[in-house]
Coordinates of C-alpha atoms in Angstrom, one line a residue:
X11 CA 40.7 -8.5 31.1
X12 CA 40.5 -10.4 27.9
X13 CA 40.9 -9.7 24.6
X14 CA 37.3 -11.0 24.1
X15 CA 35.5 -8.8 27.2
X16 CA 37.6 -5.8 26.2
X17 CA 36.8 -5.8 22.9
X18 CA 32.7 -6.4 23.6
X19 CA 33.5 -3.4 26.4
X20 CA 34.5 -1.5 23.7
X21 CA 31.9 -2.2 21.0
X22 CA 29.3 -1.3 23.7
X23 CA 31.0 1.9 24.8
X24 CA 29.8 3.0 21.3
X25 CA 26.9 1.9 21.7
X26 CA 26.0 3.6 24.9
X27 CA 26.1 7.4 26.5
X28 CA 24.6 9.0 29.6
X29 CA 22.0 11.9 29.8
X30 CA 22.4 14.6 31.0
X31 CA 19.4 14.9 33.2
X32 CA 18.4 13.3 36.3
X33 CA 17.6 10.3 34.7
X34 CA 20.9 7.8 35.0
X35 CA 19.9 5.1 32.5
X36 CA 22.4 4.6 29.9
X37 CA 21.4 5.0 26.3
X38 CA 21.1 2.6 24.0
X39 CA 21.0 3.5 20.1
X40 CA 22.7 2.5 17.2
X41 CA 26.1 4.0 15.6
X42 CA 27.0 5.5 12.7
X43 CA 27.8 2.0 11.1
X44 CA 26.0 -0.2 13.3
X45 CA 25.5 -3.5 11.1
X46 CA 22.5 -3.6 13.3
X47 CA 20.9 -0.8 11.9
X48 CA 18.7 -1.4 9.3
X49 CA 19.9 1.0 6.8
X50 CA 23.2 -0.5 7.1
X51 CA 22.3 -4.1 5.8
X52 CA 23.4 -5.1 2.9
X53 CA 21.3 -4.1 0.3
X54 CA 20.5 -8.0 -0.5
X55 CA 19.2 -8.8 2.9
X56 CA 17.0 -5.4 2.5
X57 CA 15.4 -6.8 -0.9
X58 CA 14.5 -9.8 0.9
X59 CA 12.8 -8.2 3.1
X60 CA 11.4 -6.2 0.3
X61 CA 10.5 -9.2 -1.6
X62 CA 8.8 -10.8 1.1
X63 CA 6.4 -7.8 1.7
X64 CA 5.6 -7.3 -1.9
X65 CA 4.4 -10.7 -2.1
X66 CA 2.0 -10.1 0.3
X67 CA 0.7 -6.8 -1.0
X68 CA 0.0 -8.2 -4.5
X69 CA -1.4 -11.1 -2.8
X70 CA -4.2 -9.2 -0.7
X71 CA -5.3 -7.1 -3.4
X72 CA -5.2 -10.2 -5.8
X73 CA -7.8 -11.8 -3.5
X74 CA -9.9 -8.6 -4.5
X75 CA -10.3 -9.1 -7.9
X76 CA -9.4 -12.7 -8.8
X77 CA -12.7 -14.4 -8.3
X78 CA -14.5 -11.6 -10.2
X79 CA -14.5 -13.6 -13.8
X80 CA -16.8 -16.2 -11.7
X81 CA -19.1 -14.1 -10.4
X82 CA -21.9 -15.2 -12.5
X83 CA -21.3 -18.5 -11.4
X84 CA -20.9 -18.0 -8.2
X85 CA -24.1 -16.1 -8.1
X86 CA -25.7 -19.5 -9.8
X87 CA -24.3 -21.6 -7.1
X88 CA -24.8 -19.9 -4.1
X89 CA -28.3 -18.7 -5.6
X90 CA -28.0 -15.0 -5.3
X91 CA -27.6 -12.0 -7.0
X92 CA -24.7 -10.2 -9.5
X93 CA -25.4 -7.5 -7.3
X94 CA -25.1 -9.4 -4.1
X95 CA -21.6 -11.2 -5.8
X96 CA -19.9 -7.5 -5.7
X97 CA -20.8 -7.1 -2.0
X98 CA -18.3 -9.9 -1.2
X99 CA -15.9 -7.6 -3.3
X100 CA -16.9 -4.5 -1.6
X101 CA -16.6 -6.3 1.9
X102 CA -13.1 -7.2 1.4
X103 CA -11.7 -3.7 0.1
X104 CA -13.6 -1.7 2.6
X105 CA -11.9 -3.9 5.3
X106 CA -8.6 -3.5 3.2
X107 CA -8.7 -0.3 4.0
X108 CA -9.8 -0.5 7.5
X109 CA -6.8 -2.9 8.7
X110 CA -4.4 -0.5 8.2
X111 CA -5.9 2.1 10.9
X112 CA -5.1 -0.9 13.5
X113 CA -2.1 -2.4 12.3
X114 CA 0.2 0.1 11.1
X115 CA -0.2 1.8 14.8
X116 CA 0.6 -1.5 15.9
X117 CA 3.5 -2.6 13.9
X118 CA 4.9 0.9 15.9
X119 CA 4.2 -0.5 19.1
X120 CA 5.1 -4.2 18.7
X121 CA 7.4 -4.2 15.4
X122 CA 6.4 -5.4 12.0
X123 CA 7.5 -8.9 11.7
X124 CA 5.4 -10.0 14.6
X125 CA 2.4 -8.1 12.7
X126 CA 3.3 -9.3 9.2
X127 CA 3.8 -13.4 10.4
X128 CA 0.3 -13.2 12.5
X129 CA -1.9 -11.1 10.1
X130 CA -1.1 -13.1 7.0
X131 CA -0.6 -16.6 8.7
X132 CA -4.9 -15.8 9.6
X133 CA -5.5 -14.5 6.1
X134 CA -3.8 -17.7 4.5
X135 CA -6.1 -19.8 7.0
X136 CA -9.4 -17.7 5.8
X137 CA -9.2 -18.8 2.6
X138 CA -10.2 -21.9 3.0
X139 CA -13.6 -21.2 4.7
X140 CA -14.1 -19.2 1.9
X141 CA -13.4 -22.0 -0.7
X142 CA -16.1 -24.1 1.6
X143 CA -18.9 -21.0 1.8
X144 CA -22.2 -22.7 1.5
X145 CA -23.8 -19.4 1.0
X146 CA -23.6 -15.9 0.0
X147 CA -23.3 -14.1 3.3
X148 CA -20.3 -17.0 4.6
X149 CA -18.5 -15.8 1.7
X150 CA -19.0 -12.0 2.5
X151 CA -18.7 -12.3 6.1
X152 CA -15.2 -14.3 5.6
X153 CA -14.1 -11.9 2.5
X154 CA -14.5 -9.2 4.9
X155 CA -12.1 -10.7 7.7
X156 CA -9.8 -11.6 5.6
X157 CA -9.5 -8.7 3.7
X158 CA -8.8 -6.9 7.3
X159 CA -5.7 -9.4 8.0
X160 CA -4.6 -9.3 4.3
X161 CA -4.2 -5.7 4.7
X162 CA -0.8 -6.2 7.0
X163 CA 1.2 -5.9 3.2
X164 CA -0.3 -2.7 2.5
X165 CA -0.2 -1.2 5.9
X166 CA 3.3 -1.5 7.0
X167 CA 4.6 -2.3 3.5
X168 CA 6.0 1.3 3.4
X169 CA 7.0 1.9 6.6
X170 CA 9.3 -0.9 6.3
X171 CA 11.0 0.4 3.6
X172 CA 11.4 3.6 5.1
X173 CA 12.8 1.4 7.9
X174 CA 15.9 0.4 5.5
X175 CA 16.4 3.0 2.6
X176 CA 17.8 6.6 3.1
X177 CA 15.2 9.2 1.4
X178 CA 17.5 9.6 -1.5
X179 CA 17.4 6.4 -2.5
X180 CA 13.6 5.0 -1.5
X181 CA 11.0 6.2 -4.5
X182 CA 12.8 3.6 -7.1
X183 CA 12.5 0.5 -4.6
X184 CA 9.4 1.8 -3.6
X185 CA 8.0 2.3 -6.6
X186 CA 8.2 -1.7 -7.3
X187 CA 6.5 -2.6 -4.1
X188 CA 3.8 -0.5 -5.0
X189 CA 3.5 -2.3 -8.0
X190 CA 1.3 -5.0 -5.4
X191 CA -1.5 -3.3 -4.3
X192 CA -2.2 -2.0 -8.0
X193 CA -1.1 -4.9 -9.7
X194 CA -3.1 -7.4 -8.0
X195 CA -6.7 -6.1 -8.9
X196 CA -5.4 -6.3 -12.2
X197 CA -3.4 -9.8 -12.3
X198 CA -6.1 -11.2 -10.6
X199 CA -9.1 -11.5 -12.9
X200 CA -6.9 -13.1 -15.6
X201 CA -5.6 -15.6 -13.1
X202 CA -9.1 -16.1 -11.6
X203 CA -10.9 -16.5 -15.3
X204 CA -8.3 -19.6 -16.1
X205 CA -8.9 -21.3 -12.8
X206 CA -12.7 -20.8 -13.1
X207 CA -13.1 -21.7 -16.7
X208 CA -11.3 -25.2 -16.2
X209 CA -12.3 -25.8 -12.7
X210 CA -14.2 -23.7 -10.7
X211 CA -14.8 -20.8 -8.6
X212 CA -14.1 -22.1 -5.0
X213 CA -11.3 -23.4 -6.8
X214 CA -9.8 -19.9 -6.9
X215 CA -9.8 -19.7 -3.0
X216 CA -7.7 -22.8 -2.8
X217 CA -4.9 -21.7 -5.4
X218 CA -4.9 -18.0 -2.6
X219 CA -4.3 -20.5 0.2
X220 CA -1.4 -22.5 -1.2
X221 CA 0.4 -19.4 -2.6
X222 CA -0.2 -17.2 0.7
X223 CA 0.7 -20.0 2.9
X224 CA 3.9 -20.7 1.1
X225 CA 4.8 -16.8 1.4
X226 CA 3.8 -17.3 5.0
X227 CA 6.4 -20.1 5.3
X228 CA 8.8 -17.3 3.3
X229 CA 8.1 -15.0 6.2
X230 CA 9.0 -17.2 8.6
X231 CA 12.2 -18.1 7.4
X232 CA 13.7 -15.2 6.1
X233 CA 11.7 -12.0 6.8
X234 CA 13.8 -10.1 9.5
X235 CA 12.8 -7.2 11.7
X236 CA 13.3 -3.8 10.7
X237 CA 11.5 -1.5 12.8
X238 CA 14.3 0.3 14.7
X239 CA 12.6 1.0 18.2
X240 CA 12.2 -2.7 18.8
X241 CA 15.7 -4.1 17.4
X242 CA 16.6 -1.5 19.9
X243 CA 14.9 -2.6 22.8
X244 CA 15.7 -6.3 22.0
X245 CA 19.3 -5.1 22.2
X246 CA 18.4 -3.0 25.8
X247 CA 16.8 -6.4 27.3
X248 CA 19.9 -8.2 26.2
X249 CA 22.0 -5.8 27.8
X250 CA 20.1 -5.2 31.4
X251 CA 19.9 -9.3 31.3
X252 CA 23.9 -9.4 31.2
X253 CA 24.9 -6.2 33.1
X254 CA 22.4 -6.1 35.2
X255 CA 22.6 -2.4 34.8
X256 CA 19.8 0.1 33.7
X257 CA 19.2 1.2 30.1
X258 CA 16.2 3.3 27.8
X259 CA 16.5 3.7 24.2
X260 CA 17.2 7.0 22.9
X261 CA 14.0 9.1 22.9
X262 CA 12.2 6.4 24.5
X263 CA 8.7 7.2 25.6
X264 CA 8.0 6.3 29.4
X265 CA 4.4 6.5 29.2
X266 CA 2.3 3.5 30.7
X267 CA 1.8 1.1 27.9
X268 CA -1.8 1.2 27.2
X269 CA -1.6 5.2 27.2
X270 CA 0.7 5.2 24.0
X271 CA -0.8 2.2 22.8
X272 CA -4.0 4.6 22.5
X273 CA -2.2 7.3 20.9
X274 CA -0.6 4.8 18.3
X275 CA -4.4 3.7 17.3
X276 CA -5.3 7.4 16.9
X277 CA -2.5 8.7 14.7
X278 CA -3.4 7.8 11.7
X279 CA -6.8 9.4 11.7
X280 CA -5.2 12.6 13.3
X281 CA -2.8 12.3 10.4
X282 CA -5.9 12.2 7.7
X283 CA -8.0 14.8 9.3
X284 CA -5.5 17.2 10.5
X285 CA -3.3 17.7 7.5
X286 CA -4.9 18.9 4.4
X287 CA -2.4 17.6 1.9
X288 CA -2.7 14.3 3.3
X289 CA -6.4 14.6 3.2
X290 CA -6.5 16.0 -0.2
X291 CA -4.2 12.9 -1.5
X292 CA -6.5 10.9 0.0
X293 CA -9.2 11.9 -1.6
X294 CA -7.5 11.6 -5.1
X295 CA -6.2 8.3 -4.4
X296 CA -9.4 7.3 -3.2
X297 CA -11.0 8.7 -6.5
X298 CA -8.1 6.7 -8.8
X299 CA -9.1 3.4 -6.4
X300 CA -12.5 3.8 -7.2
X301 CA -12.5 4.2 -10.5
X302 CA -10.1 0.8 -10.7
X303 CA -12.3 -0.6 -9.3
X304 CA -15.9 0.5 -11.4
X305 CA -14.0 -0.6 -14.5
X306 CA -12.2 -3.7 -13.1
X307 CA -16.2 -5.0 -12.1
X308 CA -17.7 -3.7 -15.2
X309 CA -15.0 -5.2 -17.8
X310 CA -17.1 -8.3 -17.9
X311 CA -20.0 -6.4 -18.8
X312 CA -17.7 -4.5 -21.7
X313 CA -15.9 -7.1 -22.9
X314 CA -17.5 -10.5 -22.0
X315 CA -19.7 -12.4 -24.3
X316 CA -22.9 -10.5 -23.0
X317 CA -21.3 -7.0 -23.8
X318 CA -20.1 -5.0 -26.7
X319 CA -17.1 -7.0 -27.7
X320 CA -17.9 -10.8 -27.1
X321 CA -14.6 -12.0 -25.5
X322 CA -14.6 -15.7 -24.2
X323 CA -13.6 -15.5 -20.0
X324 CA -9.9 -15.9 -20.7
X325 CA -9.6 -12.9 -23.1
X326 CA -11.2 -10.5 -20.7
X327 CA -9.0 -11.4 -18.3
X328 CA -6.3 -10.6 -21.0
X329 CA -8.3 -7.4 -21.4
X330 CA -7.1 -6.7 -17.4
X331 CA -3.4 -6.3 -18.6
X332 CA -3.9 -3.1 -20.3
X333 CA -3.4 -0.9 -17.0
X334 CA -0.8 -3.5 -15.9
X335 CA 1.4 -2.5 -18.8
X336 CA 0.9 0.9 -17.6
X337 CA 2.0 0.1 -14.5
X338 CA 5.4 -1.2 -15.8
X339 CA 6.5 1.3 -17.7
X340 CA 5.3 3.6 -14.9
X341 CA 7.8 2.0 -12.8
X342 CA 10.5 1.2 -15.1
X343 CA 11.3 4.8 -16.6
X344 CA 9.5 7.2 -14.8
X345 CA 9.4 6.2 -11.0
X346 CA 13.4 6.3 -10.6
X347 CA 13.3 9.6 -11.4
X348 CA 11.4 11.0 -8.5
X349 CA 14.8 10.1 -6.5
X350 CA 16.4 12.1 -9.4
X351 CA 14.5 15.1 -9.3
X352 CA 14.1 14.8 -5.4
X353 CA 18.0 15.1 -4.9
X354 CA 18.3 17.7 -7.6
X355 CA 16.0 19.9 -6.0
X356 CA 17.7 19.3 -2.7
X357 CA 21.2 20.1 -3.8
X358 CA 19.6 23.2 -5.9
X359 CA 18.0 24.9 -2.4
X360 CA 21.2 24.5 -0.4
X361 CA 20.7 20.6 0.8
X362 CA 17.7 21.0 2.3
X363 CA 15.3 17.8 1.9
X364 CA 11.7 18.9 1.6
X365 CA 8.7 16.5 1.2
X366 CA 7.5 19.1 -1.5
X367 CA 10.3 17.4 -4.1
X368 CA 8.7 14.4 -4.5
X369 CA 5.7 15.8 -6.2
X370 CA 7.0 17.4 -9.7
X371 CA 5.7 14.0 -11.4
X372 CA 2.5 13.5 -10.2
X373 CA 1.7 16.1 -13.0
X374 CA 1.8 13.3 -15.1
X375 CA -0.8 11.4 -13.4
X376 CA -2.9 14.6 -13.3
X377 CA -2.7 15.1 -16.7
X378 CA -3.4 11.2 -18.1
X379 CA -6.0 10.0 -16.3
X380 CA -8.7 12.4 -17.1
X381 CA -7.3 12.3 -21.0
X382 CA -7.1 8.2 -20.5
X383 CA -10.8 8.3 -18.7
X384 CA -12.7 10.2 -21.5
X385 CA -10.9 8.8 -23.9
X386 CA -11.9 5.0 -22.5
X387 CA -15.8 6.2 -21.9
X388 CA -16.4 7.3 -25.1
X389 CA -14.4 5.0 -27.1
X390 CA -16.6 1.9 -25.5
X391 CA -19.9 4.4 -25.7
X392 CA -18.9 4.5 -29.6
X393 CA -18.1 0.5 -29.9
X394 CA -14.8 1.8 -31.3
X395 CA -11.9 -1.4 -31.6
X396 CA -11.6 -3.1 -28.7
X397 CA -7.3 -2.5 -28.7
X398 CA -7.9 1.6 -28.8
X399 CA -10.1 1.5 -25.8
X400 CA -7.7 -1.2 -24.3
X401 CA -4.8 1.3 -24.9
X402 CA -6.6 4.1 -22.7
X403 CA -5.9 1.5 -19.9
X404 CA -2.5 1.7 -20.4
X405 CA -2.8 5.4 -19.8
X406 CA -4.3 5.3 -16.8
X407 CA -2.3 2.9 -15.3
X408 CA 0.8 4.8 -16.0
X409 CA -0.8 8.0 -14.3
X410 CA -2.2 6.0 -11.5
X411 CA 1.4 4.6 -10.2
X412 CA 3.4 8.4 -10.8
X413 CA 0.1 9.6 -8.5
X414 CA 0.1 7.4 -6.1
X415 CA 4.3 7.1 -5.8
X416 CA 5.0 10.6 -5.5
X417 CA 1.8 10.7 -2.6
X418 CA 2.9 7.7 -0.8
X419 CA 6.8 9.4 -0.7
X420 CA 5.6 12.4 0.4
X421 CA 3.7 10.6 3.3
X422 CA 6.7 9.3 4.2
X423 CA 9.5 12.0 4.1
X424 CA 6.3 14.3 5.9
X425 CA 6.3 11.4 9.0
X426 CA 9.5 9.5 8.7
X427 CA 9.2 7.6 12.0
X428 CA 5.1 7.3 11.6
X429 CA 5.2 6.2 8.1
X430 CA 3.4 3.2 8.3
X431 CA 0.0 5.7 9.8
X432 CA 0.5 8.2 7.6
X433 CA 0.5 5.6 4.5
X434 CA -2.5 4.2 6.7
X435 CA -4.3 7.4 7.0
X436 CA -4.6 7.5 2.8
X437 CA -5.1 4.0 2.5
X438 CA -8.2 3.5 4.5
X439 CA -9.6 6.0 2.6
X440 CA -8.7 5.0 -0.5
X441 CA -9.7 1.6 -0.1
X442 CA -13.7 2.0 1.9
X443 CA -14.7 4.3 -1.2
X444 CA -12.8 1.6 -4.0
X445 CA -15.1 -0.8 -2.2
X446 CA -17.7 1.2 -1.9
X447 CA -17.9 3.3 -5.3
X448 CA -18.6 0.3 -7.5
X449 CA -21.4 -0.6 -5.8
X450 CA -23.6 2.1 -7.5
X451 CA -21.4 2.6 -10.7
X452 CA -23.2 -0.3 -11.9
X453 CA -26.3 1.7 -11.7
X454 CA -24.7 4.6 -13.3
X455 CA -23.5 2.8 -15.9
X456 CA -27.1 1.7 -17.1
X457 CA -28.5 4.7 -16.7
X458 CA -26.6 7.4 -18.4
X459 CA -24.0 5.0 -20.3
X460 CA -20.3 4.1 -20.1
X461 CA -19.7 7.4 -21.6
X462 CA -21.3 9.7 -19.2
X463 CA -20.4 7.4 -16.3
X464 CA -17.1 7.2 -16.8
X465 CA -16.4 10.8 -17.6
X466 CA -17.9 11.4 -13.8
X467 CA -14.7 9.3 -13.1
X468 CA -13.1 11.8 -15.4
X469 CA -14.0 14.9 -14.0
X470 CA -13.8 14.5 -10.5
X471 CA -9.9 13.6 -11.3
X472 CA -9.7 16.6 -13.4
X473 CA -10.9 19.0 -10.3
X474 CA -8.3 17.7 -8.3
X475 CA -5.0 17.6 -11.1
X476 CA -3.9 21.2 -10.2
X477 CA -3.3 19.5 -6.3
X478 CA 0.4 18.4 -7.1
X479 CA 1.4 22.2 -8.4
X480 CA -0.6 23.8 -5.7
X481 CA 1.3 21.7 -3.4
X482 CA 4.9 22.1 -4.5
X483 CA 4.9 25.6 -4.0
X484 CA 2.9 26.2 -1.0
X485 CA 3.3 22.6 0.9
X486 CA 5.9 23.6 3.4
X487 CA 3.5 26.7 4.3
X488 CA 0.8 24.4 5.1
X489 CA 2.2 22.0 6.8
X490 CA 3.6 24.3 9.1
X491 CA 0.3 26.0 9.3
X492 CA -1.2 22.4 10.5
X493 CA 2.0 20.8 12.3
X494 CA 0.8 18.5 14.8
X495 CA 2.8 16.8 17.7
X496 CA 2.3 12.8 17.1

C-alpha cells in the first residue's frame, strides 16, 4: 500500500468507529482537532464568516428605518397618508420577525450558507420593485417580502457563531454582530435623510440594492459553511461515493425527511411557549424593540422642523446617533465581560457551565432604561436642550445591547445545537410587536404627551427589570421544571 492510501487510511480511521448496536454503519464525526471542524478554523476564516453575516444583519434592519426621513414625501408622491407611510415600516418588521420561525428551522435542516446566499440574493432583488412602487400598497406589499428574506442575518446570525466559538469565548464576538440588528434602525435614518434630501426617496431603495448585492457577491465568494450536521454529511456522501461502504453521522436522526422537517418548523414556537424564561425575554426584548421603534418614528415629530426643536432633515438623522453611541460603548467595555464573569462563575461552582452566568449584567439594562426612558419623556415634555434629551439616548442604547446580549447568550448556551430557533423563538416576538407597537404610539403620543407616552415605555420595562435576578438564582430550577425534548 502507498504512503499516500495508508496515510488517507489512517486519517479516516480517526475519523470513523462502529456502534455498538445492530446498526453496522460506520460513524462519521469529527476529531478532537479536526481542521474541518468549525471551531477549529482559524480564527480569521471564523471573522469572515462573522463579517459576512453582520453585514447582512445591519443591512435588513437598515432597510427598516432608512427611508423613514422621507416619509412625508413619500406620503406626497404616492398620495397617501403619514399614517399609511408607517405601515410600510410596520410590514417589514413584523415579517422580520416572522422569517426567522421558517428559516432558522431551516438552516438546521439544509445548513446556513444555502439559506444565507438564497434569502439575501431575493431581498437584494426586492429592492428594486420597491424603488419602482407606483403606489402605497406596492411598497407595503414588497417591504413586507423583503423584510421576510432579509431576516436570514438575524435568524441564523447566532447560530452561526455558536457554530464556531466555544461558550467561553462567544459573548465578546457576539456582542459585535449584535451591533446589526440594533444599529441599523439607528444608522439608517441619517443615511436615508442625506440620500432623500439631495435626491430622493426611491433613491434610498437603489443605494439598499447596490450595497446588499455587493454583500451578496461577498457571500458568494467567501462565506463558508459552518453548520456541523451538514459539513458532516457532505464528508459521509464523499465517503460512501469512494468506499462504497455504509456510513451515518453521529447521532444522526433516521426519521423520513418531511417528518423532521416538521419538527424543525415547530421548535422554535415550542421553544417560546414552553419555556418561561425564554418567553419572559421575549417579552422584554419585545418591549425594548418597541419602544426603538415609537421613538425612532416619532424623532421627526421631536426634532424636525414641525416639532419642538426645528432640526433641518440631516440633523435629525444626526439626532439617531445618540443610542448608537450607546451601543458602542455597550459593546466595547461592557459586553466582553459577560465571558469574564461567565468563566468566573464557572470555575467558582466547580467548572460547571450554567446558562444562568450570562445574566449578572443585564442588571444594567434593567436599571438604565426605565431611568434613560423617564428621563427622555419628560425632558422633551419640558422642551429642555435638545443634547440632554439626546444624552438619555445614549442611555438607553447602552442598556438595550447588555439586555439583549446577555438574553441572546443565554438562548444559546440553554439550546446549543438549536440556537438559531431558540434566537428565532425571541426574535419573532420582538420584532411583530416593534412593528406593530408604533403604530398606535403615534396616537398616544398626541393624546397624553411625549411625557406620559413614553413613561408607558418606561414602566412596562421597569415591571419586568427584576427578571435577570429572579433568573440567576432560580433559572436552572425552571428550566428543569419545563425541559422539553427538541
Amino acid at each position: 500500500m502507498s504512503d499516500g492510501t495508508a496515510n488517507g487510511a489512517h486519517e479516516r480511521s480517526a475519523l470513523l468507529s462502529f456502534t455498538e448496536d445492530d446498526d453496522s454503519r460506520k460513524i462519521v464525526d469529527f476529531t478532537d482537532w479536526d481542521e474541518e471542524n468549525p471551531r477549529n478554523w482559524p480564527r480569521s476564516r471564523k471573522l469572515i464568516n462573522v463579517g459576512i453575516i453582520a453585514l447582512m444583519a445591519v443591512l435588513s434592519p437598515l432597510a427598516s428605518s432608512m427611508f423613514t426621513p422621507g416619509s412625508d414625501q413619500i406620503a406626497q408622491d404616492l398620495n397617501t397618508s403619514d399614517d399609511m407611510v408607517i405601515g410600510a415600516t410596520t410590514g417589514f418588521v413584523v415579517f422580520l420577525g416572522i422569517g426567522p420561525l421558517i428559516l432558522a428551522p431551516l438552516s438546521e435542516t439544509f445548513g446556513r450558507r444555502k439559506l444565507y446566499l438564497i434569502c439575501f440574493s431575493i431581498f437584494a432583488l426586492l429592492q428594486i420593485p420597491t424603488a419602482l412602487s407606483p403606489n402605497v400598497a406596492t411598497l407595503i406589499a414588497v417591504r413586507a417580502i423583503s423584510g421576510f428574506f432579509g431576516s436570514v442575518g438575524i435568524a441564523n446570525g447566532g447560530g452561526t457563531i455558536s457554530d464556531m466559538f466555544h461558550p467561553s469565548e462567544r459573548a465578546g464576538i457576539f456582542g459585535w454582530y449584535l451591533l446589526g440588528p440594533l444599529l441599523g434602525p439607528t444608522l439608517g435614518p441619517l443615511l436615508g435623510g442625506l440620500i432623500v434630501q439631495h435626491l430622493s426617496w426611491r433613491w434610498v431603495f437603489w443605494v439598499l440594492a447596490i450595497i446588499c448585492t455587493l454583500n451578496t457577491l461577498l457571500g458568494f465568494l467567501f462565506l463558508k459553511e459552518s453548520y456541523a450536521p451538514t459539513i458532516l454529511e457532505g464528508r459521509k456522501q464523499k465517503y460512501e461515493e469512494s468506499d462504497g461502504g455504509r456510513f451515518r453521522i453521529a447521532n444522526q436522526d433516521d426519521r423520513p425527511f418531511w417528518t423532521k422537517l416538521g419538527t424543525s418548523m415547530q421548535r422554535p414556537l415550542r421553544i417560546l411557549f414552553t419555556q418561561p424564561i425564554v418567553l419572559t425575554m421575549a417579552i422584554w426584548q419585545a418591549i425594548l424593540f418597541g419602544t426603538t421603534y415609537s421613538l425612532y418614528t416619532n424623532f421627526e415629530s421631536i426634532y424636525g422642523t414641525k416639532g419642538y426643536y426645528g432640526f433641518s432633515t440631516t440633523q435629525v438623522g444626526l439626532v439617531y446617533l445618540g443610542p448608537g453611541v450607546g451601543f458602542f460603548i455597550s459593546v466595547w467595555f461592557i459586553v466582553p465581560k459577560i465571558d469574564t464573569i461567565y468563566n468566573h462563575l464557572s470555575k467558582k461552582y466547580g467548572g460547571e457551565a450554567k446558562p444562568e452566568y450570562r445574566l449578572p449584567l443585564a442588571n444594567i439594562g434593567a436599571v438604565l432604561i426605565p431611568i434613560s426612558l423617564f428621563w427622555f419623556a419628560w425632558t422633551v415634555e419640558y422642551k429642555v436642550h435638545w443634547a440632554v434629551t439626546v444624552l438619555s439616548t445614549v442611555f438607553f442604547g447602552l442598556g438595550q445591547i447588555t439586555i439583549l446580549n446577555t438574553a441572546q447568550n443565554y438562548y444559546i448556551d440553554s439550546f446549543q445545537k438549536y440556537a438559531a430557533s431558540a434566537i428565532a423563538a425571541g426574535a419573532v416576538f420582538r420584532s411583530i410587536v416593534g412593528g406593530i407597537v408604533p403604530l398606535f404610539a403615534k396616537q398616544l403620543f398626541k393624546q397624553v404627551g411625549y411625557g406620559w407616552g413614553v413613561s408607558a415605555f418606561a414602566f412596562t420595562s421597569l415591571a419586568l427589570s427584576p427578571a435577570p435576578l429572579l433568573f440567576f438564582y432560580y433559572g436552572e430550577r425552571i428550566r428543569e421544571a419545563f425541559a422539553i425534548d427538541l
